mmCIF file of C-alpha atoms and ligand atoms in Angstrom:
data_model
loop_
_atom_site.group_PDB
_atom_site.id
_atom_site.type_symbol
_atom_site.label_atom_id
_atom_site.label_comp_id
_atom_site.label_asym_id
_atom_site.label_seq_id
_atom_site.Cartn_x
_atom_site.Cartn_y
_atom_site.Cartn_z
ATOM 1 C CA MET A 1 20.166 40.268 -2.882
ATOM 2 C CA ILE A 2 16.840 38.368 -4.170
ATOM 3 C CA GLU A 3 16.396 37.685 -7.640
ATOM 4 C CA ARG A 4 13.429 35.690 -8.769
ATOM 5 C CA ILE A 5 11.468 32.791 -7.300
ATOM 6 C CA ALA A 6 13.628 29.759 -7.951
ATOM 7 C CA HIS A 7 11.331 27.588 -7.697
ATOM 8 C CA ILE A 8 8.079 26.005 -5.784
ATOM 9 C CA GLY A 9 8.375 22.892 -3.658
ATOM 10 C CA ILE A 10 5.441 20.472 -4.283
ATOM 11 C CA ALA A 11 5.597 17.576 -1.357
ATOM 12 C CA VAL A 12 4.743 14.083 -3.460
ATOM 13 C CA ARG A 13 4.471 10.651 -2.460
ATOM 14 C CA SER A 14 5.645 9.553 -5.892
ATOM 15 C CA ILE A 15 8.097 11.620 -8.494
ATOM 16 C CA ASP A 16 7.580 8.787 -10.809
ATOM 17 C CA GLU A 17 3.810 9.302 -10.376
ATOM 18 C CA ALA A 18 3.551 12.998 -10.454
ATOM 19 C CA ARG A 19 5.531 13.846 -12.995
ATOM 20 C CA ARG A 20 3.345 12.479 -15.883
ATOM 21 C CA LEU A 21 1.469 15.824 -15.112
ATOM 22 C CA TYR A 22 4.159 18.559 -16.110
ATOM 23 C CA GLU A 23 5.230 16.063 -18.321
ATOM 24 C CA SER A 24 1.738 15.754 -20.415
ATOM 25 C CA LEU A 25 2.173 20.076 -20.375
ATOM 26 C CA GLY A 26 5.327 19.868 -22.356
ATOM 27 C CA LEU A 27 7.316 19.995 -19.541
ATOM 28 C CA THR A 28 10.931 18.513 -19.173
ATOM 29 C CA VAL A 29 12.150 16.581 -15.997
ATOM 30 C CA GLU A 30 15.779 18.459 -15.810
ATOM 31 C CA ALA A 31 17.118 16.597 -13.049
ATOM 32 C CA ILE A 32 16.386 13.655 -9.949
ATOM 33 C CA GLU A 33 18.612 13.838 -7.272
ATOM 34 C CA GLU A 34 19.159 12.379 -3.839
ATOM 35 C CA VAL A 35 19.736 14.916 -1.093
ATOM 36 C CA PRO A 36 20.531 12.292 1.686
ATOM 37 C CA ALA A 37 21.003 15.072 4.405
ATOM 38 C CA GLU A 38 17.261 15.893 3.563
ATOM 39 C CA GLY A 39 16.027 12.266 3.278
ATOM 40 C CA VAL A 40 14.504 13.189 -0.228
ATOM 41 C CA ARG A 41 14.992 12.495 -3.813
ATOM 42 C CA VAL A 42 14.057 15.362 -5.742
ATOM 43 C CA ALA A 43 13.294 16.147 -9.185
ATOM 44 C CA LEU A 44 13.776 19.466 -11.144
ATOM 45 C CA ILE A 45 11.212 21.033 -13.890
ATOM 46 C CA PRO A 46 11.711 24.285 -15.490
ATOM 47 C CA CYS A 47 8.902 26.272 -16.248
ATOM 48 C CA GLY A 48 10.191 29.454 -17.550
ATOM 49 C CA GLU A 49 12.829 32.121 -15.235
ATOM 50 C CA SER A 50 11.561 29.001 -12.416
ATOM 51 C CA ALA A 51 10.917 25.338 -11.830
ATOM 52 C CA ILE A 52 8.713 23.046 -9.692
ATOM 53 C CA GLU A 53 10.471 20.999 -7.357
ATOM 54 C CA LEU A 54 9.556 18.026 -6.659
ATOM 55 C CA LEU A 55 10.052 16.614 -2.914
ATOM 56 C CA GLU A 56 9.824 12.474 -2.763
ATOM 57 C CA PRO A 57 10.789 11.004 0.729
ATOM 58 C CA THR A 58 13.551 8.145 1.055
ATOM 59 C CA SER A 59 13.527 8.088 4.556
ATOM 60 C CA GLU A 60 10.267 7.850 6.990
ATOM 61 C CA ASP A 61 11.814 10.050 9.384
ATOM 62 C CA SER A 62 12.819 13.095 7.180
ATOM 63 C CA PRO A 63 11.075 16.226 6.958
ATOM 64 C CA VAL A 64 9.388 15.625 3.590
ATOM 65 C CA ALA A 65 7.956 12.154 5.177
ATOM 66 C CA ARG A 66 6.184 14.173 8.398
ATOM 67 C CA PHE A 67 4.850 16.615 5.903
ATOM 68 C CA LEU A 68 2.931 14.235 3.938
ATOM 69 C CA GLU A 69 1.505 12.651 6.660
ATOM 70 C CA ARG A 70 0.496 15.826 8.867
ATOM 71 C CA ARG A 71 -0.737 17.293 5.779
ATOM 72 C CA GLY A 72 -0.769 15.191 2.894
ATOM 73 C CA PRO A 73 0.801 15.658 -0.743
ATOM 74 C CA GLY A 74 0.894 19.688 -1.666
ATOM 75 C CA ILE A 75 3.031 23.060 -1.800
ATOM 76 C CA HIS A 76 5.758 22.389 0.937
ATOM 77 C CA HIS A 77 7.851 25.864 0.400
ATOM 78 C CA LEU A 78 9.047 28.512 -1.914
ATOM 79 C CA CYS A 79 12.528 29.193 -2.748
ATOM 80 C CA LEU A 80 13.723 32.610 -3.697
ATOM 81 C CA GLY A 81 16.876 33.239 -6.145
ATOM 82 C CA SER A 82 19.574 34.674 -4.157
ATOM 83 C CA ASP A 83 22.575 35.812 -5.668
ATOM 84 C CA ASP A 84 24.582 35.863 -1.978
ATOM 85 C CA VAL A 85 22.963 34.405 0.325
ATOM 86 C CA MET A 86 25.201 34.848 2.673
ATOM 87 C CA SER A 87 24.884 38.052 2.501
ATOM 88 C CA ASP A 88 21.058 37.652 2.549
ATOM 89 C CA ASP A 89 21.363 34.967 5.692
ATOM 90 C CA ALA A 90 23.204 38.146 7.927
ATOM 91 C CA SER A 91 20.025 40.879 6.806
ATOM 92 C CA LEU A 92 17.469 38.239 7.942
ATOM 93 C CA ARG A 93 19.181 37.874 11.165
ATOM 94 C CA GLY A 94 19.950 41.513 11.665
ATOM 95 C CA ALA A 95 16.536 42.067 10.865
ATOM 96 C CA GLY A 96 15.276 39.404 13.776
ATOM 97 C CA ILE A 97 14.012 36.961 11.362
ATOM 98 C CA ARG A 98 13.998 32.936 12.478
ATOM 99 C CA VAL A 99 16.224 31.218 10.539
ATOM 100 C CA LEU A 100 16.861 27.588 10.262
ATOM 101 C CA ARG A 101 20.135 26.500 10.168
ATOM 102 C CA GLU A 102 23.015 28.080 11.411
ATOM 103 C CA GLU A 103 24.060 28.788 8.291
ATOM 104 C CA PRO A 104 23.870 28.417 4.789
ATOM 105 C CA THR A 105 24.425 24.504 3.886
ATOM 106 C CA ARG A 106 24.711 22.852 0.721
ATOM 107 C CA GLY A 107 21.154 21.792 -1.616
ATOM 108 C CA ALA A 108 20.241 20.402 -4.138
ATOM 109 C CA GLY A 109 22.972 20.706 -7.237
ATOM 110 C CA GLY A 110 25.462 21.855 -5.113
ATOM 111 C CA SER A 111 23.604 25.235 -4.261
ATOM 112 C CA ARG A 112 24.125 27.079 -1.226
ATOM 113 C CA VAL A 113 20.472 27.084 1.338
ATOM 114 C CA GLN A 114 18.971 28.743 4.095
ATOM 115 C CA PHE A 115 15.560 28.472 5.396
ATOM 116 C CA VAL A 116 13.300 30.799 7.063
ATOM 117 C CA HIS A 117 10.821 29.407 9.721
ATOM 118 C CA PRO A 118 7.099 29.455 9.063
ATOM 119 C CA LYS A 119 6.532 31.527 12.089
ATOM 120 C CA SER A 120 8.556 34.305 10.301
ATOM 121 C CA ALA A 121 7.168 34.394 6.825
ATOM 122 C CA GLY A 122 3.754 34.199 7.392
ATOM 123 C CA GLY A 123 3.537 30.435 7.285
ATOM 124 C CA VAL A 124 5.211 29.918 4.561
ATOM 125 C CA LEU A 125 8.734 27.729 4.497
ATOM 126 C CA LEU A 126 10.752 30.171 2.583
ATOM 127 C CA GLU A 127 14.085 28.504 1.148
ATOM 128 C CA LEU A 128 16.499 30.647 -0.297
ATOM 129 C CA SER A 129 19.002 29.318 -2.283
ATOM 130 C CA GLN A 130 22.222 30.742 -4.138
ATOM 131 C CA ALA A 131 22.930 28.254 -7.263
ATOM 132 C CA ALA A 132 26.634 26.587 -7.443
ATOM 133 C CA ALA A 133 28.883 29.043 -9.073
ATOM 134 C CA ASP A 134 30.759 27.223 -11.552
ATOM 135 C CA GLY A 135 33.891 25.126 -10.229
ATOM 136 C CA ASP A 136 31.941 24.164 -7.070
ATOM 137 C CA GLU A 137 31.063 20.518 -6.746
HETATM 138 CO CO1 CO B 1 13.285 23.955 -2.776
#
Protein backbone atom coordinates (compact mmCIF):
# COMPACT_ATOMS: atom_id res chain seq x y z
CA MET A 1 0.00 0.00 0.00
CA ILE A 2 1.20 3.51 -0.78
CA GLU A 3 1.65 5.66 2.30
CA ARG A 4 3.13 8.95 1.20
CA ILE A 5 5.26 10.76 -1.32
CA ALA A 6 8.66 9.50 -0.23
CA HIS A 7 10.80 11.82 -2.32
CA ILE A 8 11.13 13.81 -5.50
CA GLY A 9 14.21 12.91 -7.52
CA ILE A 10 16.05 15.77 -9.19
CA ALA A 11 18.79 15.18 -11.76
CA VAL A 12 21.77 17.46 -11.15
CA ARG A 13 25.23 17.76 -12.66
CA SER A 14 26.78 18.37 -9.24
CA ILE A 15 25.40 17.53 -5.80
CA ASP A 16 27.95 19.92 -4.28
CA GLU A 17 26.48 22.82 -6.24
CA ALA A 18 22.81 21.82 -6.04
CA ARG A 19 22.75 21.24 -2.27
CA ARG A 20 23.59 24.88 -1.51
CA LEU A 21 20.10 26.03 -2.42
CA TYR A 22 18.42 23.59 -0.05
CA GLU A 23 20.94 24.21 2.72
CA SER A 24 20.37 27.94 2.42
CA LEU A 25 16.71 27.18 3.21
CA GLY A 26 17.68 25.35 6.40
CA LEU A 27 17.38 21.80 5.04
CA THR A 28 20.14 19.29 5.69
CA VAL A 29 21.74 16.64 3.52
CA GLU A 30 21.16 13.53 5.58
CA ALA A 31 23.18 11.06 3.54
CA ILE A 32 25.13 10.82 0.32
CA GLU A 33 25.35 7.36 -1.13
CA GLU A 34 26.69 5.90 -4.33
CA VAL A 35 24.48 3.35 -6.11
CA PRO A 36 26.92 1.73 -8.56
CA ALA A 37 24.22 -0.38 -10.25
CA GLU A 38 22.48 2.86 -11.31
CA GLY A 39 25.62 4.87 -12.00
CA VAL A 40 24.56 7.61 -9.59
CA ARG A 41 25.47 9.37 -6.42
CA VAL A 42 22.37 10.16 -4.36
CA ALA A 43 21.96 12.90 -1.75
CA LEU A 44 18.89 12.64 0.45
CA ILE A 45 17.53 15.89 1.90
CA PRO A 46 14.62 15.25 4.29
CA CYS A 47 11.77 17.73 3.96
CA GLY A 48 8.84 17.10 6.32
CA GLU A 49 7.36 13.65 5.63
CA SER A 50 9.08 13.57 2.27
CA ALA A 51 12.51 14.29 0.91
CA ILE A 52 14.35 15.73 -2.03
CA GLU A 53 16.73 13.29 -3.71
CA LEU A 54 19.54 14.81 -5.74
CA LEU A 55 20.88 12.47 -8.42
CA GLU A 56 24.36 13.04 -9.85
CA PRO A 57 25.64 10.67 -12.53
CA THR A 58 28.89 8.80 -11.88
CA SER A 59 29.21 7.34 -15.36
CA GLU A 60 28.49 8.75 -18.80
CA ASP A 61 26.14 5.97 -19.84
CA SER A 62 23.99 5.92 -16.70
CA PRO A 63 20.28 6.67 -17.08
CA VAL A 64 20.68 9.95 -15.17
CA ALA A 65 23.57 11.01 -17.44
CA ARG A 66 21.37 10.35 -20.47
CA PHE A 67 18.52 12.29 -18.87
CA LEU A 68 20.82 15.29 -18.31
CA GLU A 69 22.05 15.09 -21.87
CA ARG A 70 18.54 15.02 -23.33
CA ARG A 71 16.70 17.37 -21.02
CA GLY A 72 19.18 19.12 -18.77
CA PRO A 73 18.87 19.28 -14.98
CA GLY A 74 15.37 19.01 -13.54
CA ILE A 75 12.75 16.79 -11.97
CA HIS A 76 13.60 13.18 -12.82
CA HIS A 77 11.12 11.05 -10.91
CA LEU A 78 8.48 10.95 -8.23
CA CYS A 79 8.81 8.30 -5.53
CA LEU A 80 5.85 6.86 -3.64
CA GLY A 81 6.61 5.20 -0.31
CA SER A 82 5.16 1.70 -0.02
CA ASP A 83 4.83 -0.61 2.97
CA ASP A 84 4.96 -3.64 0.65
CA VAL A 85 6.54 -3.09 -2.73
CA MET A 86 6.20 -6.75 -3.77
CA SER A 87 2.45 -6.53 -3.34
CA ASP A 88 2.21 -3.17 -5.13
CA ASP A 89 4.34 -4.60 -7.93
CA ALA A 90 1.86 -7.49 -8.28
CA SER A 91 -1.08 -5.06 -8.31
CA LEU A 92 0.50 -3.01 -11.10
CA ARG A 93 1.17 -6.11 -13.21
CA GLY A 94 -2.36 -7.30 -12.55
CA ALA A 95 -3.65 -3.98 -13.88
CA GLY A 96 -1.52 -4.34 -17.02
CA ILE A 97 0.74 -1.45 -16.10
CA ARG A 98 4.26 -1.51 -17.47
CA VAL A 99 7.00 -1.76 -14.82
CA LEU A 100 10.69 -1.41 -15.62
CA ARG A 101 12.17 -4.29 -13.66
CA GLU A 102 11.56 -8.04 -13.54
CA GLU A 103 11.07 -7.66 -9.83
CA PRO A 104 11.80 -5.02 -7.16
CA THR A 105 15.53 -4.44 -6.70
CA ARG A 106 17.77 -2.79 -4.09
CA GLY A 107 17.89 0.99 -4.12
CA ALA A 108 19.61 3.62 -1.99
CA GLY A 109 19.69 2.96 1.74
CA GLY A 110 18.86 -0.74 1.32
CA SER A 111 15.34 0.08 0.10
CA ARG A 112 13.42 -2.14 -2.35
CA VAL A 113 12.34 -0.30 -5.45
CA GLN A 114 10.32 -0.77 -8.62
CA PHE A 115 9.65 1.76 -11.37
CA VAL A 116 6.56 2.37 -13.51
CA HIS A 117 7.31 3.23 -17.12
CA PRO A 118 6.50 6.90 -17.91
CA LYS A 119 4.27 5.68 -20.76
CA SER A 120 2.08 4.01 -18.13
CA ALA A 121 2.20 6.98 -15.74
CA GLY A 122 1.24 10.06 -17.69
CA GLY A 123 4.81 10.87 -18.65
CA VAL A 124 6.12 10.64 -15.10
CA LEU A 125 8.82 8.18 -14.10
CA LEU A 126 7.27 6.75 -10.94
CA GLU A 127 9.35 4.95 -8.34
CA LEU A 128 7.83 2.77 -5.64
CA SER A 129 10.09 2.35 -2.65
CA GLN A 130 9.87 0.31 0.50
CA ALA A 131 12.27 1.39 3.22
CA ALA A 132 14.76 -1.18 4.49
CA ALA A 133 13.47 -3.11 7.47
CA ASP A 134 15.63 -3.19 10.59
CA GLY A 135 18.21 -5.90 10.07
CA ASP A 136 18.44 -5.44 6.30
CA GLU A 137 21.81 -4.27 5.08
CO1 LIG B 1 14.39 7.89 -6.05
